[in-house]
Short mmCIF file of C-alpha atoms in Angstrom, two decimals:
data_model
loop_
_atom_site.label_atom_id
_atom_site.label_comp_id
_atom_site.label_asym_id
_atom_site.label_seq_id
_atom_site.Cartn_x
_atom_site.Cartn_y
_atom_site.Cartn_z
CA MET A 1 1.27 -26.91 -14.82
CA LYS A 2 1.19 -24.66 -11.75
CA LYS A 3 -0.87 -22.08 -13.64
CA HIS A 4 -3.46 -24.66 -14.68
CA LEU A 5 -3.60 -26.07 -11.15
CA HIS A 6 -4.11 -22.58 -9.76
CA LEU A 7 -6.97 -21.96 -12.22
CA LEU A 8 -8.55 -25.29 -11.33
CA ILE A 9 -8.39 -24.55 -7.60
CA LEU A 10 -9.76 -21.04 -8.16
CA SER A 11 -12.60 -22.42 -10.28
CA LEU A 12 -13.54 -24.85 -7.53
CA LEU A 13 -13.44 -22.10 -4.92
CA ILE A 14 -15.71 -19.90 -6.99
CA SER A 15 -18.09 -22.75 -7.63
CA ASN A 16 -18.32 -23.24 -3.87
CA ALA A 17 -18.73 -19.51 -3.32
CA ILE A 18 -21.63 -19.42 -5.74
CA GLN A 19 -23.15 -22.56 -4.29
CA ALA A 20 -22.82 -21.08 -0.81
CA GLN A 21 -25.49 -18.64 -1.80
CA GLY A 22 -27.59 -21.33 -3.47
CA LEU A 23 -27.14 -19.87 -6.93
CA LEU A 24 -25.92 -22.57 -9.30
CA ASN A 25 -27.98 -22.22 -12.46
CA LYS A 26 -29.79 -25.34 -13.70
CA SER A 27 -30.44 -24.62 -17.37
CA GLU A 28 -32.06 -28.02 -17.89
CA THR A 29 -34.64 -27.62 -15.12
CA VAL A 30 -38.09 -28.96 -15.94
CA PHE A 31 -40.63 -26.85 -14.10
CA THR A 32 -43.63 -28.37 -12.36
CA HIS A 33 -46.96 -27.27 -10.97
CA GLN A 34 -45.28 -27.10 -7.55
CA ASP A 35 -42.75 -24.63 -8.97
CA THR A 36 -45.63 -22.46 -10.16
CA LEU A 37 -47.38 -22.64 -6.77
CA ARG A 38 -44.13 -21.65 -5.08
CA GLY A 39 -42.96 -19.02 -7.56
CA SER A 40 -46.04 -17.15 -8.78
CA ILE A 41 -48.53 -14.74 -7.26
CA THR A 42 -51.44 -17.16 -7.26
CA LYS A 43 -55.01 -15.96 -6.84
CA GLU A 44 -54.95 -17.56 -3.38
CA ARG A 45 -52.12 -15.18 -2.47
CA ALA A 46 -53.17 -12.05 -4.32
CA TRP A 47 -56.34 -11.14 -2.40
CA TRP A 48 -54.71 -10.58 1.01
CA ASP A 49 -51.89 -8.33 2.16
CA LEU A 50 -49.50 -9.38 4.94
CA LYS A 51 -49.35 -7.16 8.02
CA HIS A 52 -47.86 -9.13 10.93
CA TYR A 53 -46.49 -12.53 11.90
CA HIS A 54 -46.06 -13.92 15.39
CA LEU A 55 -43.89 -16.97 14.95
CA ASP A 56 -43.99 -18.83 18.28
CA ILE A 57 -41.92 -22.04 18.25
CA LYS A 58 -40.24 -24.62 20.44
CA VAL A 59 -36.93 -26.02 19.15
CA ASN A 60 -36.08 -29.47 20.50
CA PRO A 61 -32.46 -30.30 19.63
CA SER A 62 -32.55 -33.88 20.90
CA GLU A 63 -35.42 -34.77 18.55
CA LYS A 64 -34.50 -32.26 15.82
CA THR A 65 -38.04 -30.95 15.79
CA ILE A 66 -39.71 -27.56 15.57
CA THR A 67 -43.28 -27.17 16.81
CA GLY A 68 -45.47 -24.18 17.46
CA SER A 69 -47.70 -21.68 15.75
CA ASN A 70 -47.68 -18.73 13.40
CA THR A 71 -50.29 -16.03 13.81
CA VAL A 72 -50.86 -14.33 10.47
CA ARG A 73 -52.48 -10.88 10.41
CA TYR A 74 -53.58 -9.61 7.01
CA THR A 75 -55.72 -6.99 5.28
CA ILE A 76 -58.30 -8.06 2.72
CA LEU A 77 -57.73 -6.51 -0.71
CA SER A 78 -60.47 -8.27 -2.67
CA ALA A 79 -63.30 -10.63 -1.83
CA ASP A 80 -62.19 -14.25 -1.55
CA ASN A 81 -61.93 -16.92 1.11
CA LYS A 82 -59.35 -19.42 -0.17
CA MET A 83 -55.87 -18.69 1.20
CA GLN A 84 -52.54 -20.27 0.24
CA ILE A 85 -50.03 -20.91 3.03
CA ASP A 86 -46.77 -22.71 2.28
CA LEU A 87 -45.01 -25.35 4.39
CA GLN A 88 -42.65 -27.91 2.92
CA GLU A 89 -42.47 -31.64 3.55
CA PRO A 90 -41.98 -33.25 5.97
CA MET A 91 -43.36 -30.41 8.11
CA LYS A 92 -47.11 -30.50 8.74
CA ILE A 93 -49.90 -28.09 9.60
CA PHE A 94 -52.02 -29.57 12.37
CA LYS A 95 -54.76 -26.96 12.74
CA VAL A 96 -55.85 -23.55 11.45
CA THR A 97 -58.21 -21.32 13.42
CA GLN A 98 -59.87 -17.97 12.83
CA ASP A 99 -61.96 -16.22 15.47
CA GLY A 100 -61.61 -19.35 17.61
CA LYS A 101 -63.08 -21.64 14.96
CA GLU A 102 -61.22 -24.40 13.16
CA GLN A 103 -60.89 -23.91 9.41
CA LYS A 104 -60.81 -26.60 6.74
CA PHE A 105 -57.70 -26.98 4.63
CA ILE A 106 -56.20 -29.32 2.05
CA ARG A 107 -52.58 -29.98 1.19
CA GLU A 108 -51.21 -29.89 -2.35
CA GLY A 109 -47.55 -30.76 -2.08
CA ASN A 110 -45.87 -27.87 -0.25
CA ALA A 111 -48.93 -25.59 -0.49
CA PHE A 112 -51.87 -25.63 1.92
CA PHE A 113 -55.19 -24.17 0.78
CA ILE A 114 -57.34 -22.90 3.65
CA GLU A 115 -61.11 -22.43 3.24
CA LEU A 116 -62.00 -19.53 5.51
CA SER A 117 -65.54 -19.83 6.82
CA ALA A 118 -66.11 -16.22 7.92
CA PRO A 119 -66.84 -13.46 5.40
CA GLN A 120 -63.65 -11.78 4.21
CA LYS A 121 -64.69 -8.17 3.75
CA VAL A 122 -62.54 -5.82 1.69
CA GLY A 123 -60.61 -3.39 3.88
CA GLU A 124 -60.88 -5.45 7.08
CA THR A 125 -57.86 -6.81 8.95
CA LYS A 126 -58.11 -10.37 10.23
CA GLU A 127 -55.93 -13.11 11.70
CA ILE A 128 -55.48 -16.83 11.40
CA ILE A 129 -53.48 -19.03 13.76
CA ILE A 130 -51.57 -21.92 12.20
CA SER A 131 -50.41 -24.77 14.44
CA PHE A 132 -47.62 -26.82 12.90
CA GLY A 133 -44.63 -29.01 13.59
CA GLY A 134 -42.29 -31.80 12.57
CA LYS A 135 -38.69 -32.51 11.65
CA PRO A 136 -37.70 -29.86 9.10
CA LYS A 137 -35.32 -30.68 6.27
CA GLU A 138 -31.80 -30.92 7.59
CA ALA A 139 -29.23 -28.89 5.67
CA VAL A 140 -26.50 -31.34 4.65
CA ARG A 141 -24.07 -28.70 3.33
CA PRO A 142 -25.44 -25.40 4.61
CA PRO A 143 -26.10 -22.90 3.27
CA TRP A 144 -25.80 -24.59 -0.14
CA ASP A 145 -28.95 -26.65 0.13
CA GLY A 146 -30.93 -24.91 2.86
CA GLY A 147 -32.78 -26.14 5.90
CA ILE A 148 -31.88 -26.44 9.58
CA THR A 149 -28.32 -27.16 10.71
CA TRP A 150 -28.06 -29.29 13.87
CA LYS A 151 -24.48 -29.35 15.13
CA LYS A 152 -22.49 -29.38 18.37
CA ASP A 153 -19.79 -26.92 19.37
CA LYS A 154 -16.40 -28.13 20.60
CA ASN A 155 -17.78 -28.31 24.14
CA GLY A 156 -20.61 -30.60 23.09
CA LYS A 157 -23.35 -27.99 23.27
CA ASP A 158 -26.00 -27.67 20.58
CA PHE A 159 -25.25 -25.24 17.77
CA ILE A 160 -28.29 -24.77 15.52
CA ALA A 161 -29.23 -22.38 12.72
CA SER A 162 -31.58 -21.88 9.79
CA SER A 163 -30.60 -21.01 6.21
CA CYS A 164 -33.14 -21.10 3.41
CA GLN A 165 -32.61 -18.63 0.56
CA GLY A 166 -33.96 -20.02 -2.70
CA LEU A 167 -35.45 -23.09 -1.06
CA GLY A 168 -37.71 -20.82 0.95
CA ALA A 169 -38.59 -20.12 4.57
CA SER A 170 -41.48 -22.58 4.30
CA VAL A 171 -38.87 -25.30 4.73
CA TRP A 172 -39.18 -24.72 8.49
CA TRP A 173 -42.21 -22.49 9.22
CA PRO A 174 -45.57 -21.78 7.54
CA ASN A 175 -45.90 -18.47 5.72
CA LYS A 176 -46.84 -16.70 2.52
CA ASP A 177 -43.65 -17.84 0.82
CA HIS A 178 -43.34 -15.41 -2.06
CA MET A 179 -41.05 -12.39 -2.00
CA TYR A 180 -43.52 -9.87 -3.43
CA ASP A 181 -45.35 -9.39 -0.10
CA GLU A 182 -43.14 -8.62 2.88
CA VAL A 183 -44.65 -8.70 6.33
CA GLU A 184 -44.62 -5.22 7.88
CA ASN A 185 -43.42 -6.29 11.33
CA MET A 186 -42.91 -9.51 13.22
CA LEU A 187 -42.58 -11.07 16.68
CA ILE A 188 -40.34 -14.13 16.85
CA SER A 189 -40.63 -16.24 20.02
CA VAL A 190 -38.19 -19.14 20.27
CA ASN A 191 -38.17 -21.64 23.14
CA VAL A 192 -34.84 -23.44 23.64
CA PRO A 193 -33.09 -25.50 26.35
CA GLY A 194 -32.16 -23.42 29.38
CA ASP A 195 -28.40 -23.49 28.77
CA LEU A 196 -28.72 -22.08 25.24
CA THR A 197 -29.49 -18.68 23.68
CA ASP A 198 -31.55 -17.94 20.59
CA VAL A 199 -30.60 -14.96 18.42
CA SER A 200 -33.14 -13.91 15.80
CA ASN A 201 -33.98 -10.75 13.90
CA GLY A 202 -34.74 -7.34 15.35
CA ARG A 203 -34.40 -6.43 19.01
CA LEU A 204 -34.63 -8.69 22.03
CA GLN A 205 -37.75 -7.71 23.95
CA SER A 206 -37.62 -10.26 26.75
CA VAL A 207 -36.35 -13.62 27.94
CA LYS A 208 -38.79 -15.79 29.86
CA LYS A 209 -37.62 -18.68 32.02
CA GLU A 210 -40.16 -21.48 31.74
CA ASN A 211 -41.17 -23.95 34.47
CA ASP A 212 -39.66 -26.87 32.54
CA GLY A 213 -36.17 -25.31 32.63
CA THR A 214 -36.27 -23.96 29.09
CA GLN A 215 -36.09 -20.31 28.03
CA THR A 216 -38.16 -18.35 25.51
CA PHE A 217 -36.50 -15.49 23.65
CA ASN A 218 -38.82 -12.84 22.19
CA TRP A 219 -37.44 -10.81 19.30
CA TYR A 220 -39.38 -7.98 17.65
CA VAL A 221 -38.76 -6.82 14.07
CA SER A 222 -40.21 -3.36 13.50
CA ASN A 223 -39.32 -3.11 9.79
CA PRO A 224 -40.60 -5.06 6.77
CA ILE A 225 -38.70 -8.32 6.38
CA ASN A 226 -38.55 -10.95 3.64
CA ASN A 227 -39.28 -14.55 4.59
CA TYR A 228 -35.84 -16.03 3.97
CA GLY A 229 -34.35 -13.23 6.06
CA VAL A 230 -36.09 -14.57 9.17
CA ASN A 231 -33.73 -16.79 11.16
CA ILE A 232 -32.99 -18.70 14.33
CA ASN A 233 -29.48 -19.11 15.73
CA ILE A 234 -29.19 -21.24 18.84
CA GLY A 235 -26.03 -21.92 20.80
CA ASP A 236 -23.91 -21.25 23.85
CA TYR A 237 -23.54 -17.61 22.83
CA VAL A 238 -21.80 -14.76 24.57
CA ASN A 239 -22.46 -11.19 23.56
CA PHE A 240 -20.55 -7.95 23.22
CA SER A 241 -21.72 -4.69 21.70
CA GLU A 242 -20.83 -1.17 20.66
CA LYS A 243 -22.51 1.93 19.28
CA TYR A 244 -21.72 3.14 15.80
CA LYS A 245 -22.15 6.84 15.07
CA GLY A 246 -23.80 6.65 11.69
CA GLU A 247 -25.70 8.86 9.27
CA LYS A 248 -28.98 8.45 11.19
CA GLY A 249 -27.47 8.74 14.64
CA SER A 250 -26.37 6.05 17.06
CA LEU A 251 -26.69 2.49 15.72
CA ASP A 252 -26.64 -0.38 18.21
CA CYS A 253 -24.24 -3.07 17.02
CA SER A 254 -24.36 -6.39 18.83
CA TYR A 255 -22.19 -9.46 18.28
CA TYR A 256 -22.98 -13.02 19.31
CA VAL A 257 -20.28 -15.70 19.18
CA LEU A 258 -19.64 -19.07 20.78
CA ARG A 259 -18.13 -18.74 24.22
CA ASP A 260 -14.64 -19.91 23.23
CA ASN A 261 -14.42 -17.41 20.37
CA LEU A 262 -15.05 -14.22 22.33
CA ALA A 263 -11.46 -12.94 22.35
CA VAL A 264 -10.77 -13.51 18.65
CA ALA A 265 -14.16 -12.08 17.67
CA LYS A 266 -13.63 -8.85 19.60
CA ASN A 267 -10.61 -8.16 17.44
CA HIS A 268 -11.79 -9.61 14.14
CA PHE A 269 -15.26 -8.05 14.12
CA LYS A 270 -13.68 -4.60 13.84
CA ASP A 271 -14.49 -5.01 10.15
CA ALA A 272 -18.18 -4.49 11.00
CA PRO A 273 -18.01 -0.76 11.84
CA LYS A 274 -15.55 -0.31 8.98
CA MET A 275 -18.16 -1.87 6.70
CA LEU A 276 -20.88 0.42 8.03
CA LYS A 277 -18.75 3.51 7.45
CA ALA A 278 -17.88 2.56 3.87
CA LEU A 279 -21.28 1.33 2.77
CA GLU A 280 -23.21 4.17 4.39
CA ASN A 281 -20.95 6.45 2.36
CA TRP A 282 -21.85 4.70 -0.90
CA PHE A 283 -25.41 3.48 -0.32
CA GLY A 284 -26.84 5.79 2.31
CA PRO A 285 -27.87 5.09 5.90
CA TYR A 286 -28.01 1.52 7.17
CA PRO A 287 -31.69 0.67 6.51
CA PHE A 288 -32.65 -0.83 9.88
CA TYR A 289 -31.51 1.46 12.70
CA GLU A 290 -34.73 0.66 14.59
CA ASP A 291 -33.87 -3.06 14.64
CA SER A 292 -30.10 -2.67 15.27
CA TYR A 293 -27.24 -4.46 13.50
CA LYS A 294 -26.19 -7.91 14.68
CA LEU A 295 -23.43 -10.25 13.56
CA VAL A 296 -24.03 -13.80 14.74
CA GLU A 297 -21.71 -16.79 14.57
CA ALA A 298 -23.32 -19.69 12.71
CA PRO A 299 -22.38 -23.31 11.91
CA TYR A 300 -22.10 -22.55 8.18
CA LEU A 301 -20.44 -19.92 5.99
CA GLY A 302 -22.93 -17.08 6.37
CA MET A 303 -26.13 -15.44 5.14
CA GLU A 304 -27.75 -12.02 4.93
CA HIS A 305 -30.49 -12.48 7.50
CA GLN A 306 -31.93 -9.03 8.15
CA SER A 307 -30.44 -7.28 11.23
CA SER A 308 -29.09 -10.72 12.20
CA VAL A 309 -26.30 -11.37 9.70
CA THR A 310 -24.83 -14.84 10.18
CA TYR A 311 -21.10 -15.49 10.11
CA GLY A 312 -19.00 -18.62 9.74
CA ASN A 313 -15.83 -17.56 7.93
CA GLY A 314 -13.48 -18.85 10.62
CA PHE A 315 -12.36 -15.37 11.72
CA LYS A 316 -10.20 -15.09 8.61
CA ASN A 317 -9.80 -12.44 5.95
CA GLY A 318 -10.86 -13.27 2.41
CA TYR A 319 -13.24 -16.10 1.61
CA LEU A 320 -12.22 -18.82 4.08
CA GLY A 321 -8.76 -17.27 3.95
CA ARG A 322 -8.57 -16.97 0.15
CA ASP A 323 -8.79 -14.00 -2.20
CA LEU A 324 -11.49 -14.57 -4.80
CA SER A 325 -10.22 -11.64 -6.87
CA GLY A 326 -6.68 -13.00 -7.14
CA THR A 327 -5.32 -9.48 -6.65
CA GLY A 328 -4.37 -9.44 -2.98
CA TRP A 329 -7.02 -6.85 -2.14
CA GLY A 330 -9.47 -9.58 -1.14
CA LEU A 331 -7.24 -10.45 1.83
CA LYS A 332 -7.61 -6.96 3.29
CA PHE A 333 -11.08 -7.71 4.70
CA ASP A 334 -13.34 -10.53 5.85
CA PHE A 335 -15.40 -11.42 2.77
CA ILE A 336 -18.41 -12.69 4.74
CA ILE A 337 -18.69 -9.64 7.02
CA ILE A 338 -18.59 -7.23 4.08
CA HIS A 339 -20.61 -9.22 1.56
CA GLU A 340 -23.40 -10.52 3.79
CA SER A 341 -23.74 -7.15 5.54
CA GLY A 342 -23.84 -5.44 2.15
CA HIS A 343 -27.07 -7.32 1.59
CA GLU A 344 -28.73 -5.17 4.23
CA TRP A 345 -28.99 -2.56 1.47
CA PHE A 346 -29.46 -4.85 -1.53
CA ALA A 347 -31.64 -7.83 -0.53
CA ASN A 348 -33.15 -6.64 2.73
CA ASN A 349 -33.84 -2.97 2.00
CA ILE A 350 -34.35 -3.38 -1.75
CA THR A 351 -35.75 -6.87 -2.35
CA TYR A 352 -36.57 -8.64 -5.61
CA LYS A 353 -40.21 -9.58 -6.14
CA ASP A 354 -39.24 -12.64 -8.16
CA ILE A 355 -36.10 -14.67 -7.51
CA ALA A 356 -35.37 -14.54 -11.26
CA ASP A 357 -34.20 -10.98 -10.56
CA MET A 358 -31.74 -11.99 -7.88
CA TRP A 359 -29.06 -9.96 -9.67
CA ILE A 360 -30.53 -6.97 -7.83
CA HIS A 361 -29.28 -8.56 -4.61
CA GLU A 362 -26.05 -10.17 -5.72
CA SER A 363 -24.62 -7.85 -8.38
CA PHE A 364 -24.84 -4.76 -6.20
CA THR A 365 -23.60 -6.63 -3.14
CA ASN A 366 -20.67 -8.16 -5.00
CA TYR A 367 -19.93 -4.64 -6.22
CA SER A 368 -20.08 -3.41 -2.61
CA GLU A 369 -16.87 -5.38 -1.95
CA CYS A 370 -15.15 -3.28 -4.63
CA LEU A 371 -16.55 -0.08 -3.10
CA PHE A 372 -15.34 -1.14 0.36
CA VAL A 373 -11.84 -1.62 -1.05
CA GLU A 374 -12.03 1.73 -2.85
CA TYR A 375 -13.17 3.54 0.30
CA TYR A 376 -10.15 2.37 2.30
CA TYR A 377 -7.46 1.76 -0.32
CA GLY A 378 -8.30 4.02 -3.23
CA LYS A 379 -10.12 3.97 -6.55
CA GLU A 380 -7.45 2.01 -8.39
CA ALA A 381 -7.47 -0.72 -5.74
CA GLY A 382 -11.25 -1.05 -5.95
CA ALA A 383 -11.07 -1.31 -9.73
CA GLU A 384 -8.34 -3.96 -9.54
CA TYR A 385 -10.51 -5.99 -7.17
CA VAL A 386 -13.63 -6.03 -9.34
CA ILE A 387 -11.63 -6.59 -12.54
CA GLY A 388 -9.81 -9.48 -10.85
CA CYS A 389 -13.16 -11.10 -10.18
CA ARG A 390 -13.74 -11.40 -13.94
CA ASN A 391 -11.69 -14.61 -13.88
CA ASN A 392 -14.62 -16.20 -12.05
CA ILE A 393 -17.21 -15.43 -14.75
CA GLN A 394 -18.54 -18.50 -16.57
CA ASN A 395 -20.82 -16.89 -19.19
CA ASP A 396 -22.77 -20.14 -19.12
CA ALA A 397 -26.34 -18.87 -18.82
CA PRO A 398 -28.19 -15.54 -18.54
CA ILE A 399 -28.06 -13.77 -15.19
CA ILE A 400 -31.86 -13.36 -15.14
CA GLY A 401 -33.76 -16.59 -14.52
CA LYS A 402 -37.25 -17.78 -15.45
CA TYR A 403 -40.13 -15.86 -13.91
CA ASP A 404 -42.98 -17.25 -11.78
CA VAL A 405 -41.35 -20.63 -11.06
CA ASN A 406 -38.88 -19.74 -8.29
CA ASN A 407 -35.91 -19.99 -10.66
CA GLU A 408 -32.58 -18.30 -10.01
CA GLY A 409 -30.38 -17.13 -12.87
CA SER A 410 -26.71 -17.88 -13.43
CA GLY A 411 -24.21 -17.48 -10.60
CA ASP A 412 -22.56 -14.92 -12.89
CA MET A 413 -24.87 -12.46 -11.15
CA TYR A 414 -21.99 -12.08 -8.68
CA PRO A 415 -18.81 -11.18 -10.62
CA LYS A 416 -20.37 -10.42 -14.01
CA GLY A 417 -23.12 -8.33 -12.44
CA ALA A 418 -20.57 -6.36 -10.44
CA ASN A 419 -18.50 -5.76 -13.57
CA MET A 420 -21.60 -4.62 -15.44
CA LEU A 421 -22.14 -2.00 -12.72
CA HIS A 422 -18.46 -1.03 -12.84
CA THR A 423 -18.80 -0.61 -16.61
CA ILE A 424 -21.89 1.58 -16.22
CA ARG A 425 -19.89 3.76 -13.84
CA GLN A 426 -17.33 4.27 -16.62
CA ILE A 427 -20.08 5.24 -19.07
CA LEU A 428 -21.19 7.98 -16.67
CA ASN A 429 -17.59 9.07 -16.00
CA ASP A 430 -18.87 11.07 -13.03
CA ASP A 431 -18.09 9.59 -9.61
CA ALA A 432 -20.28 12.03 -7.68
CA LYS A 433 -23.25 11.25 -9.91
CA TRP A 434 -22.64 7.50 -9.60
CA LYS A 435 -22.56 7.72 -5.82
CA SER A 436 -25.76 9.79 -5.90
CA ILE A 437 -27.45 7.09 -8.00
CA LEU A 438 -26.45 4.31 -5.59
CA ARG A 439 -27.70 6.28 -2.61
CA GLY A 440 -30.82 7.28 -4.54
CA LEU A 441 -31.68 3.64 -5.18
CA ASN A 442 -31.79 2.96 -1.46
CA SER A 443 -33.91 5.99 -0.67
CA THR A 444 -36.27 5.71 -3.66
CA PHE A 445 -36.94 2.00 -3.11
CA TYR A 446 -36.61 2.10 0.68
CA HIS A 447 -38.10 -1.06 2.22
CA GLN A 448 -39.68 -2.09 -1.08
CA THR A 449 -39.88 -5.17 -3.26
CA VAL A 450 -38.96 -4.41 -6.86
CA THR A 451 -38.65 -5.74 -10.40
CA THR A 452 -35.62 -5.55 -12.63
CA LYS A 453 -37.49 -3.07 -14.85
CA GLN A 454 -37.80 -0.64 -11.95
CA ILE A 455 -34.09 -0.82 -11.21
CA GLU A 456 -33.04 -0.68 -14.86
CA ASP A 457 -35.33 2.29 -15.57
CA TYR A 458 -34.10 4.13 -12.48
CA LEU A 459 -30.45 3.71 -13.47
CA SER A 460 -31.11 4.88 -17.03
CA THR A 461 -33.18 7.86 -15.92
CA GLN A 462 -30.72 9.05 -13.29
CA ALA A 463 -27.72 8.46 -15.52
CA GLY A 464 -29.34 10.36 -18.36
CA VAL A 465 -28.28 7.53 -20.67
CA ASP A 466 -30.44 4.81 -22.20
CA LEU A 467 -28.83 1.71 -20.67
CA SER A 468 -31.47 -0.74 -21.88
CA LYS A 469 -29.14 -2.44 -24.37
CA VAL A 470 -26.41 -2.66 -21.75
CA PHE A 471 -28.79 -4.53 -19.43
CA ASP A 472 -29.99 -6.76 -22.27
CA GLN A 473 -26.40 -7.62 -23.10
CA TYR A 474 -25.10 -8.40 -19.64
CA LEU A 475 -28.23 -9.69 -17.89
CA ARG A 476 -30.12 -11.51 -20.67
CA ASP A 477 -27.31 -12.67 -22.97
CA ILE A 478 -24.17 -14.71 -22.29
CA ARG A 479 -21.94 -13.03 -24.88
CA ILE A 480 -19.38 -10.37 -24.02
CA PRO A 481 -19.24 -7.44 -26.47
CA VAL A 482 -16.25 -7.39 -28.79
CA LEU A 483 -14.97 -4.06 -30.06
CA GLU A 484 -13.71 -4.85 -33.54
CA TYR A 485 -11.44 -2.27 -35.12
CA SER A 486 -8.95 -1.67 -37.88
CA PHE A 487 -6.83 1.30 -38.79
CA LYS A 488 -4.97 2.43 -41.84
CA GLY A 489 -3.12 5.68 -41.95
CA ASN A 490 -5.21 8.26 -40.12
CA THR A 491 -8.48 6.35 -40.37
CA LEU A 492 -9.96 4.15 -37.65
CA LYS A 493 -12.89 1.83 -38.36
CA TYR A 494 -14.73 0.23 -35.44
CA ARG A 495 -17.96 -1.52 -34.45
CA TRP A 496 -19.51 -3.76 -31.80
CA ASN A 497 -19.78 -7.45 -32.54
CA ASN A 498 -21.01 -10.42 -30.49
CA THR A 499 -23.86 -8.33 -29.12
CA VAL A 500 -27.61 -8.02 -28.89
CA PRO A 501 -29.21 -6.10 -31.79
CA GLU A 502 -28.62 -2.32 -31.80
CA PHE A 503 -26.06 -2.47 -28.97
CA ASP A 504 -24.57 1.02 -28.75
CA MET A 505 -22.57 1.35 -25.54
CA PRO A 506 -19.89 4.05 -25.56
CA VAL A 507 -16.39 2.92 -24.64
CA GLN A 508 -13.19 4.69 -23.67
CA VAL A 509 -9.97 3.79 -25.46
CA LEU A 510 -6.40 4.95 -25.68
CA LEU A 511 -5.68 5.96 -29.26
CA ASN A 512 -1.94 6.43 -29.69
CA GLY A 513 -1.87 6.96 -25.90
CA THR A 514 -4.59 9.62 -25.88
CA GLU A 515 -7.93 9.03 -24.16
CA VAL A 516 -10.80 8.98 -26.64
CA ILE A 517 -14.46 8.07 -26.12
CA LEU A 518 -15.81 6.05 -29.00
CA LYS A 519 -19.51 5.53 -29.65
CA PRO A 520 -19.61 2.29 -31.62
CA LYS A 521 -22.73 0.71 -33.03
CA THR A 522 -23.14 -2.69 -34.63
CA ASP A 523 -22.39 -1.15 -38.03
CA TRP A 524 -18.93 0.10 -38.95
CA THR A 525 -18.08 3.68 -38.00
CA GLU A 526 -15.07 5.67 -39.19
CA LEU A 527 -12.96 8.16 -37.25
CA ASN A 528 -10.32 10.34 -38.88
CA SER A 529 -7.37 11.19 -36.66
CA PRO A 530 -5.06 14.21 -37.12
CA SER A 531 -2.10 11.80 -37.04
CA LYS A 532 -1.30 8.28 -38.14
CA ILE A 533 -2.98 5.68 -35.93
CA GLU A 534 -0.56 3.08 -34.58
CA LYS A 535 -2.18 1.62 -31.45
CA LEU A 536 -5.58 1.23 -29.80
CA GLU A 537 -6.16 -0.03 -26.25
CA VAL A 538 -9.57 -0.43 -24.60
CA ASP A 539 -9.89 0.93 -21.06
CA LYS A 540 -9.69 -2.14 -18.81
CA ASP A 541 -12.51 -0.81 -16.60
CA PHE A 542 -14.99 -1.69 -19.36
CA TYR A 543 -15.97 -5.34 -19.31
CA VAL A 544 -15.57 -5.93 -23.04
CA PHE A 545 -13.17 -7.70 -25.37
CA SER A 546 -11.40 -6.16 -28.36
CA LYS A 547 -10.10 -7.50 -31.66
CA ASN A 548 -7.91 -5.94 -34.29
CA VAL A 549 -9.33 -7.15 -37.62
CA ASN A 550 -6.62 -5.54 -39.80
#
């Protein structure tokens, strides 16, 4: 009974962990025209290339409103004059201007189509100014459902934050809400009540005290940033900082927490430089030295907002004090600090073009937890951690979602994706090469948006092994390969079953206690041993099943 209760509790915890990133797969989803407008590169998006945003807003906690403007600078790629800008109900665009002239626009659900009156000449750079406002969707269980969180701290002061992965940044501000086109740089100006602080992405340029007693915080992001990575965090914050001596020199690390949590945070946030040391080792330099690294307390679990990672794990190790791997290793570190910061490499540096390929973010970042454990506690500990996470795999739906409709794949992209990567590492059987591949990903695709094909091809090319069937099996299928075998005397027969066609992944086994690399295919293969075969065990580092069919 205790075992079943433990499994039930663990299952619920994992479900919440997956939901916390907004990743529960909905296999029965019926897609609409709005899904296409949100999830595809429409012709009204394709003709212009984002260069700069200036998001200039006033946040009014008492009314739960956000009002202001977004200046959008863009370069014209092809001749057109109809532009799509996204802003979700109940938020509204009040006015759009270009060159001081009002522009006509119509609303189609969450998409606004602007008819630009001036000629849009190829190669030119132009701007529009969008005035907007309203009461944005309130996040009921952030960050599960996305939106704005309006809370109070224990002293009764406002504690406010945004979280919008999946749902989209257009839930609270107007933008080109598709991941393929990242803005190159951004100014974020946030006006808040005078007794509060706003923390957003990038570096704080200035704080202006306004005549009405409010303050405006101006943050500048000098690197490309994806829309959902843009955030506001508003509260009675206090700040402490340090410098981390990293691979690219001195990295400014700044921490913002509620006033009453300063003492505990100063001790607990020591995991942040430990994270930087481990993940720079595996993935290469932190990708945003110019914009600094910040860890910001938030009124929800946490998110990977670029250079402004949000934190709400209660200053506990594990996931809200629990070990999702069930091995004990997950209690050696704060899950949110390591996981959400790991996204600086996979999500913020390397970003999917279509959310269907979210495995690129989550599989590598889930795997980064294993690599963190390995860096500090050894290779066996790291392996135990990632293998322990297999208990959380549902195998309910493919990891890759539907393209062009803003559809996320199965939440298995976390533990199953990490175990796929761990399995690929075993295929290589060369730790130095594997580390070189991980670092090479972050340099080759530095500050880029990518497709799964680019990542899959890179891994195959650098590994020197055709991994296409491995990716098909683990990303596009829900079955786990089964190594079927039988032996009689000195002869071993083996094959892969429960696989995609022509699956041919090599696998390491212990044959009578001796390590042997088998190269099974979906047809039976025979191996003759110099001695009688009595026992076969599959290396546990491979995420496969085995079956003796004698």
